[in-house]
CSV table of C-alpha atoms in Angstrom, one decimal:
chain,number,residue,atom,x,y,z
V,1,UNK,CA,107.2,14.5,168.6
V,2,UNK,CA,107.5,11.4,167.0
V,3,UNK,CA,104.0,12.0,164.9
V,4,UNK,CA,105.3,15.3,164.7
V,5,UNK,CA,108.2,14.8,162.3
V,6,UNK,CA,106.1,11.7,160.6
V,7,UNK,CA,103.7,14.2,159.4
V,8,UNK,CA,106.7,16.9,158.6
V,9,UNK,CA,108.4,14.0,156.2
V,10,UNK,CA,104.6,13.9,154.4
V,11,UNK,CA,105.0,18.2,153.7
V,12,UNK,CA,105.3,19.1,150.2
V,13,UNK,CA,108.2,21.6,149.8
V,14,UNK,CA,107.3,24.7,149.0
V,15,UNK,CA,108.4,25.8,145.9
V,16,UNK,CA,109.2,28.8,145.9
V,17,UNK,CA,110.2,30.0,143.0
V,18,UNK,CA,107.2,28.5,141.7
V,19,UNK,CA,105.5,31.7,144.1
V,20,UNK,CA,107.6,34.1,143.4
V,21,UNK,CA,107.0,33.9,139.6
V,22,UNK,CA,103.1,33.6,139.4
V,23,UNK,CA,103.7,36.8,141.7
V,24,UNK,CA,106.1,38.8,140.0
V,25,UNK,CA,103.8,38.1,136.4
V,26,UNK,CA,100.5,38.9,138.5
V,27,UNK,CA,102.4,42.8,139.5
V,28,UNK,CA,103.1,42.6,136.4
V,29,UNK,CA,100.2,42.1,135.0
V,30,UNK,CA,98.9,44.6,137.1
V,31,UNK,CA,101.2,47.1,136.0
V,32,UNK,CA,100.0,46.8,132.5
V,33,UNK,CA,97.1,47.2,133.6
V,34,UNK,CA,97.7,50.8,135.2
V,35,UNK,CA,99.9,51.5,132.0
V,36,UNK,CA,96.7,50.7,129.7
V,37,UNK,CA,94.2,52.1,131.8
V,38,UNK,CA,96.8,55.3,131.9
V,39,UNK,CA,97.7,55.5,128.3
V,40,UNK,CA,93.7,55.7,127.1
V,41,UNK,CA,93.6,58.7,129.5
V,42,UNK,CA,95.8,60.2,128.0
V,43,UNK,CA,93.8,60.1,124.7
V,44,UNK,CA,90.8,59.9,126.1
V,45,UNK,CA,92.1,63.9,127.5
V,46,UNK,CA,94.1,64.3,123.8
V,47,UNK,CA,90.3,63.6,122.5
V,48,UNK,CA,89.0,65.8,124.8
V,49,UNK,CA,90.8,68.2,123.9
V,50,UNK,CA,90.5,67.6,120.1
V,51,UNK,CA,86.6,67.7,120.1
V,52,UNK,CA,86.9,70.9,122.5
V,53,UNK,CA,89.3,73.2,119.8
V,54,UNK,CA,87.0,71.1,117.0
V,55,UNK,CA,84.1,72.6,118.8
V,56,UNK,CA,85.6,76.1,119.7
V,57,UNK,CA,86.7,76.9,116.1
V,58,UNK,CA,83.2,76.3,115.5
V,59,UNK,CA,82.2,79.6,116.6
V,60,UNK,CA,85.8,81.6,115.0
V,61,UNK,CA,84.8,83.7,112.5
V,62,UNK,CA,87.0,83.2,108.8
V,63,UNK,CA,88.2,85.5,106.8
V,64,UNK,CA,85.8,84.7,104.4
V,65,UNK,CA,82.4,85.0,106.9
V,66,UNK,CA,84.1,88.6,107.3
V,67,UNK,CA,83.9,89.1,103.7
V,68,UNK,CA,80.2,87.4,103.9
V,69,UNK,CA,79.4,90.3,106.2
V,70,UNK,CA,81.0,93.3,104.7
V,71,UNK,CA,79.3,92.6,101.2
V,72,UNK,CA,77.2,95.4,99.5
V,73,UNK,CA,73.7,93.7,99.1
V,74,UNK,CA,74.1,94.9,95.8
V,75,UNK,CA,77.2,92.1,95.8
V,76,UNK,CA,75.0,89.1,95.8
V,77,UNK,CA,77.4,86.0,97.0
V,78,UNK,CA,78.8,83.4,94.5
V,79,UNK,CA,77.3,80.6,94.0
V,80,UNK,CA,78.5,76.9,94.7
V,81,UNK,CA,77.9,76.7,90.9
V,82,UNK,CA,79.8,79.4,90.3
V,83,UNK,CA,82.3,78.7,92.6
V,84,UNK,CA,83.0,75.0,91.4
V,85,UNK,CA,83.1,76.3,87.5
V,86,UNK,CA,86.2,78.9,89.0
V,87,UNK,CA,87.8,76.3,90.7
V,88,UNK,CA,87.9,74.2,86.7
V,89,UNK,CA,89.5,77.6,85.4
V,90,UNK,CA,91.8,77.6,87.3
V,91,UNK,CA,92.8,74.6,88.0
V,92,UNK,CA,92.1,72.8,83.5
V,93,UNK,CA,94.7,75.6,82.8
V,94,UNK,CA,98.3,75.9,82.7
V,95,UNK,CA,100.2,78.4,84.8
V,96,UNK,CA,103.2,80.5,83.3
V,97,UNK,CA,105.5,83.7,84.1
V,98,UNK,CA,104.5,84.8,80.4
V,99,UNK,CA,107.0,88.2,81.0
V,100,UNK,CA,108.7,90.8,83.7
V,101,UNK,CA,109.4,94.1,82.8
V,102,UNK,CA,110.4,97.3,84.5
V,103,UNK,CA,109.7,99.6,82.1
V,104,UNK,CA,105.7,100.1,80.1
V,105,UNK,CA,106.9,100.6,76.5
V,106,UNK,CA,108.3,97.3,77.3
V,107,UNK,CA,106.0,94.3,77.3
V,108,UNK,CA,106.1,92.9,74.6
V,109,UNK,CA,103.1,93.7,72.5
V,110,UNK,CA,103.9,97.3,73.7
V,111,UNK,CA,107.5,96.9,72.1
V,112,UNK,CA,106.2,94.8,68.8
V,113,UNK,CA,103.8,98.0,68.3
V,114,UNK,CA,106.1,100.3,68.6
V,115,UNK,CA,108.6,98.9,66.1
V,116,UNK,CA,111.1,99.1,69.8
V,117,UNK,CA,113.8,96.5,68.6
V,118,UNK,CA,116.4,97.6,71.3
V,119,UNK,CA,115.3,97.8,75.1
V,120,UNK,CA,116.1,100.5,77.1
V,121,UNK,CA,115.6,98.0,80.3
V,122,UNK,CA,118.5,95.7,81.5
V,123,UNK,CA,115.1,93.3,82.6
V,124,UNK,CA,114.6,90.8,79.7
V,125,UNK,CA,111.0,90.5,78.7
V,126,UNK,CA,111.3,86.6,77.4
V,127,UNK,CA,111.1,88.2,73.9
V,128,UNK,CA,107.2,87.1,73.4
V,129,UNK,CA,104.1,88.4,71.6
V,130,UNK,CA,101.3,89.1,73.9
V,131,UNK,CA,98.0,87.5,73.0
V,132,UNK,CA,95.7,90.3,74.2
V,133,UNK,CA,94.1,88.7,77.0
V,134,UNK,CA,92.2,90.0,79.6
V,135,UNK,CA,94.4,91.6,83.1
V,136,UNK,CA,93.5,92.5,86.7
V,137,UNK,CA,96.6,94.6,88.4
V,138,UNK,CA,97.5,94.1,92.5
V,139,UNK,CA,97.9,96.8,93.7
V,140,UNK,CA,99.7,97.0,97.4
V,141,UNK,CA,102.0,98.5,100.0
V,142,UNK,CA,104.7,97.6,100.4
V,143,UNK,CA,104.8,93.8,102.8
V,144,UNK,CA,101.7,93.7,102.1
V,145,UNK,CA,100.8,90.1,100.7
V,146,UNK,CA,100.9,90.3,97.4
V,147,UNK,CA,102.8,87.7,95.9
V,148,UNK,CA,102.1,85.2,98.9
V,149,UNK,CA,98.1,85.9,97.5
V,150,UNK,CA,99.1,84.9,94.0
V,151,UNK,CA,100.4,82.2,95.0
V,152,UNK,CA,97.3,81.3,96.8
V,153,UNK,CA,95.1,82.0,94.1
V,154,UNK,CA,97.5,80.2,91.2
V,155,UNK,CA,97.6,77.3,94.4
V,156,UNK,CA,96.9,73.5,92.6
V,157,UNK,CA,93.8,71.3,93.8
V,158,UNK,CA,97.4,69.4,95.9
V,159,UNK,CA,99.4,72.1,97.3
V,160,UNK,CA,95.8,73.4,98.5
V,161,UNK,CA,95.3,69.6,100.7
V,162,UNK,CA,98.9,70.9,102.3
V,163,UNK,CA,98.1,74.1,104.0
V,164,UNK,CA,101.1,76.5,104.4
V,165,UNK,CA,102.6,74.7,101.2
V,166,UNK,CA,101.9,75.5,97.4
V,167,UNK,CA,104.1,76.8,94.1
V,168,UNK,CA,105.8,79.9,95.1
V,169,UNK,CA,105.5,81.1,91.4
V,170,UNK,CA,106.2,84.7,92.7
V,171,UNK,CA,108.9,85.1,94.8
V,172,UNK,CA,108.1,85.5,98.8
V,173,UNK,CA,110.7,88.2,100.6
V,174,UNK,CA,110.6,89.1,104.2
V,175,UNK,CA,112.4,92.0,102.8
V,176,UNK,CA,110.2,95.4,102.2
V,177,UNK,CA,110.2,96.4,98.7
V,178,UNK,CA,111.3,93.0,96.9
V,179,UNK,CA,109.3,92.9,93.7
V,180,UNK,CA,110.8,95.3,91.6
V,181,UNK,CA,109.0,95.0,87.7
V,182,UNK,CA,105.7,94.1,86.8
V,183,UNK,CA,105.8,90.0,86.6
V,184,UNK,CA,102.7,88.6,84.5
V,185,UNK,CA,101.7,85.2,85.0
V,186,UNK,CA,99.4,83.9,82.4
V,187,UNK,CA,96.7,81.4,83.0
V,188,UNK,CA,96.6,79.8,80.0
V,189,UNK,CA,93.9,81.7,77.1
V,190,UNK,CA,92.2,82.9,79.7
V,191,UNK,CA,93.4,85.7,81.4
V,192,UNK,CA,96.5,87.4,83.2
V,193,UNK,CA,97.5,88.2,87.2
V,194,UNK,CA,100.0,90.7,87.3
V,195,UNK,CA,102.0,91.2,90.3
V,196,UNK,CA,103.1,94.9,91.0
V,197,UNK,CA,106.0,96.7,92.7
V,198,UNK,CA,105.3,98.3,96.7
V,199,UNK,CA,104.4,101.4,96.7
V,200,UNK,CA,105.1,103.5,100.3
V,201,UNK,CA,108.0,102.7,102.2
V,202,UNK,CA,111.3,101.8,100.0
V,203,UNK,CA,109.3,101.9,96.5
V,204,UNK,CA,111.0,103.8,94.3
V,205,UNK,CA,110.1,106.5,92.0
V,206,UNK,CA,110.6,104.3,89.1
V,207,UNK,CA,108.3,101.2,90.3
V,208,UNK,CA,105.5,103.7,90.6
V,209,UNK,CA,105.8,105.3,87.0
V,210,UNK,CA,105.7,102.1,85.5
V,211,UNK,CA,103.0,101.3,87.3
V,212,UNK,CA,101.1,105.0,86.6
V,213,UNK,CA,102.5,104.2,83.0
V,214,UNK,CA,100.4,100.7,82.8
V,215,UNK,CA,96.8,101.9,85.0
V,216,UNK,CA,96.6,104.9,82.1
V,217,UNK,CA,97.6,103.4,79.0
V,218,UNK,CA,97.3,99.4,79.5
V,219,UNK,CA,93.9,98.6,77.4
V,220,UNK,CA,94.0,95.0,78.1
V,221,UNK,CA,93.3,96.0,82.0
V,222,UNK,CA,89.6,95.0,83.6
V,223,UNK,CA,90.4,95.6,87.4
V,224,UNK,CA,92.7,96.5,90.3
V,225,UNK,CA,92.9,94.8,93.5
V,226,UNK,CA,94.1,97.2,96.1
V,227,UNK,CA,95.3,95.0,98.6
V,228,UNK,CA,95.2,96.4,102.7
V,229,UNK,CA,97.4,95.0,105.0
V,230,UNK,CA,94.5,94.0,108.1
V,231,UNK,CA,97.3,94.6,110.6
V,232,UNK,CA,98.1,98.3,109.2
V,233,UNK,CA,94.3,99.7,108.0
V,234,UNK,CA,94.6,102.3,105.1
V,235,UNK,CA,97.8,104.1,105.1
V,236,UNK,CA,97.7,107.9,103.3
V,237,UNK,CA,99.3,106.2,100.1
V,238,UNK,CA,96.1,103.9,100.1
V,239,UNK,CA,93.9,106.4,100.1
V,240,UNK,CA,95.7,107.9,97.2
V,241,UNK,CA,95.8,105.0,94.7
V,242,UNK,CA,92.4,104.5,95.8
V,243,UNK,CA,91.1,108.9,94.5
V,244,UNK,CA,93.2,107.8,91.7
V,245,UNK,CA,92.1,104.8,90.7
V,246,UNK,CA,88.5,107.1,90.8
V,247,UNK,CA,90.3,109.9,88.7
V,248,UNK,CA,91.0,107.4,86.1
V,249,UNK,CA,87.6,105.7,85.6
V,250,UNK,CA,89.4,102.0,86.4
V,251,UNK,CA,87.5,99.5,88.2
V,252,UNK,CA,89.0,98.2,91.9
V,253,UNK,CA,88.0,96.3,94.6
V,254,UNK,CA,89.5,95.8,97.9
V,255,UNK,CA,91.3,92.9,99.5
V,256,UNK,CA,92.5,92.5,103.1
V,257,UNK,CA,95.2,90.0,103.3
V,258,UNK,CA,96.6,88.3,106.1
V,259,UNK,CA,93.0,88.3,108.1
V,260,UNK,CA,94.4,85.2,110.5
V,261,UNK,CA,96.2,87.5,112.5
V,262,UNK,CA,93.4,90.1,113.3
V,263,UNK,CA,91.6,86.5,114.6
V,264,UNK,CA,94.4,85.0,116.4
V,265,UNK,CA,94.9,88.5,117.7
V,266,UNK,CA,91.6,89.2,119.7
V,267,UNK,CA,91.0,85.2,120.5
V,268,UNK,CA,94.5,85.5,122.5
V,269,UNK,CA,93.0,88.3,124.0
V,270,UNK,CA,90.2,86.3,125.2
V,271,UNK,CA,91.7,83.7,126.4
V,272,UNK,CA,94.2,85.6,129.1
V,273,UNK,CA,91.1,87.3,130.0
V,274,UNK,CA,88.7,84.2,130.8
V,275,UNK,CA,90.7,81.5,131.3
V,276,UNK,CA,88.2,78.7,133.0
V,277,UNK,CA,86.5,76.5,130.6
V,278,UNK,CA,83.0,76.1,132.7
V,279,UNK,CA,79.9,76.4,131.0
V,280,UNK,CA,78.5,79.6,130.6
V,281,UNK,CA,75.8,80.9,132.8
V,282,UNK,CA,73.5,80.3,130.0
V,283,UNK,CA,74.3,77.0,129.2
V,284,UNK,CA,74.4,76.9,125.8
V,285,UNK,CA,77.6,77.8,125.8
V,286,UNK,CA,80.9,77.2,127.7
V,287,UNK,CA,83.5,80.4,128.3
V,288,UNK,CA,85.6,79.5,125.5
V,289,UNK,CA,82.9,79.7,123.4
V,290,UNK,CA,81.4,82.6,124.9
V,291,UNK,CA,84.5,84.3,124.9
V,292,UNK,CA,85.6,83.2,120.6
V,293,UNK,CA,81.7,85.2,120.0
V,294,UNK,CA,82.2,88.0,121.8
V,295,UNK,CA,85.9,87.9,120.2
V,296,UNK,CA,84.1,87.7,116.5
V,297,UNK,CA,82.4,90.8,117.2
V,298,UNK,CA,85.5,92.2,118.4
V,299,UNK,CA,86.5,91.9,114.9
V,300,UNK,CA,84.1,93.1,113.1
V,301,UNK,CA,84.3,96.5,114.9
V,302,UNK,CA,88.0,96.6,114.4
V,303,UNK,CA,87.8,96.1,110.6
V,304,UNK,CA,84.1,98.0,110.6
V,305,UNK,CA,87.0,101.0,112.5
V,306,UNK,CA,89.5,101.5,109.2
V,307,UNK,CA,86.7,101.1,106.8
V,308,UNK,CA,85.0,103.8,108.8
V,309,UNK,CA,88.0,106.0,108.9
V,310,UNK,CA,88.9,105.4,105.7
V,311,UNK,CA,85.9,107.4,103.8
V,312,UNK,CA,85.6,104.1,101.2
V,313,UNK,CA,81.6,103.2,102.5
V,314,UNK,CA,80.8,106.6,101.9
V,315,UNK,CA,81.8,106.4,98.1
V,316,UNK,CA,79.4,107.2,95.6
V,317,UNK,CA,80.3,103.6,93.8
V,318,UNK,CA,81.6,101.3,96.7
V,319,UNK,CA,84.4,99.0,96.3
V,320,UNK,CA,83.2,95.0,97.2
V,321,UNK,CA,85.0,94.1,100.4
V,322,UNK,CA,87.1,90.8,100.4
V,323,UNK,CA,89.2,89.6,102.8
V,324,UNK,CA,92.0,86.6,102.9
V,325,UNK,CA,94.4,84.5,105.0
V,326,UNK,CA,98.3,82.9,102.3
V,327,UNK,CA,98.7,81.1,105.7
V,328,UNK,CA,97.1,78.8,108.8
V,329,UNK,CA,97.1,78.9,112.3
V,330,UNK,CA,95.6,77.1,114.9
V,331,UNK,CA,92.5,78.6,114.9
V,332,UNK,CA,91.9,79.9,111.1
V,333,UNK,CA,92.7,75.6,109.9
V,334,UNK,CA,92.3,76.5,106.0
V,335,UNK,CA,93.0,79.2,103.5
V,336,UNK,CA,90.3,81.9,103.1
V,337,UNK,CA,89.1,84.1,100.7
V,338,UNK,CA,91.4,82.6,97.3
V,339,UNK,CA,88.2,81.2,96.1
V,340,UNK,CA,86.3,84.2,96.3
V,341,UNK,CA,88.8,86.2,94.4
V,342,UNK,CA,89.2,84.2,92.0
V,343,UNK,CA,85.8,84.6,90.5
V,344,UNK,CA,85.2,87.6,91.2
V,345,UNK,CA,89.2,87.6,88.7
V,346,UNK,CA,87.2,85.5,86.1
V,347,UNK,CA,83.7,87.5,86.8
V,348,UNK,CA,85.6,90.8,85.9
V,349,UNK,CA,87.1,89.5,82.9
V,350,UNK,CA,84.3,88.3,81.7
V,351,UNK,CA,85.5,85.0,81.5
V,352,UNK,CA,82.5,83.5,84.1
V,353,UNK,CA,78.7,85.0,85.2
């Protein structure tokens, strides 16, 4: 017993505080390690989702793809050099709202020619004398997206990087029939883009007469672009307008706006019908990618149907069919179509070949 106590006195006391700190530090390290693993797992999952989304987007048809699909064989696709030259012209020339009129005779050069000193319109024409520049006219049903398209056509290189932001040259309103006048946007000393009041519902008789006067009498008019809302397709006023342009011998092209809404609509349908993300039986694509490819076919069929029902494909001289989107979405990540439309504008005006 004595020996035991002697040995016991030689035993160093246990340092509980030091041991506890060591255990605590070890637990903290384990918790940090686990947290890092979980964070890395989340990052990897997010990365996989992003890669999966990017991979899926590669298979989603774009408005530009649709323009190429519906391009007639005698309308060749613009080359990269032509697009580059087009972009340079738009970026190097200042854009300005040159005049606004609610009566054809108030267009500055017409007013000057007729030596009209008093305006019958309440709208100021800015009291300028218009230079003889080529003009292109944008027509469409109310809320077809004319003002949004014009803003996209006039976007500068900096704004183009911010996909849903641009200078609002043409005011965009959710209220149908907001544009009441002819609005001329001058691009340097090159040309003018003319925005018009929408026709159809909420359109007014006086506005229609203004547009008709312009189409029938304007010697600087080079081409009309008829805008069709992709969601609604061709309406009766659209078909009547096209017949009128043909009768007047005015060259025109068709622009389907809001094409991103159709891409999103058909891809949403396919995702709801096929929610699994495994590999298809062929092993080449995942089921989501196969769904996107099938959605592409349905989108093409959708446009084929509305184009076929309009009868424009049966005309002696078929117009060009262009598609665009003024805003982006989860699947349509960029603004498509406006470069090609810019090219067609310049080509129509004889500025580029």
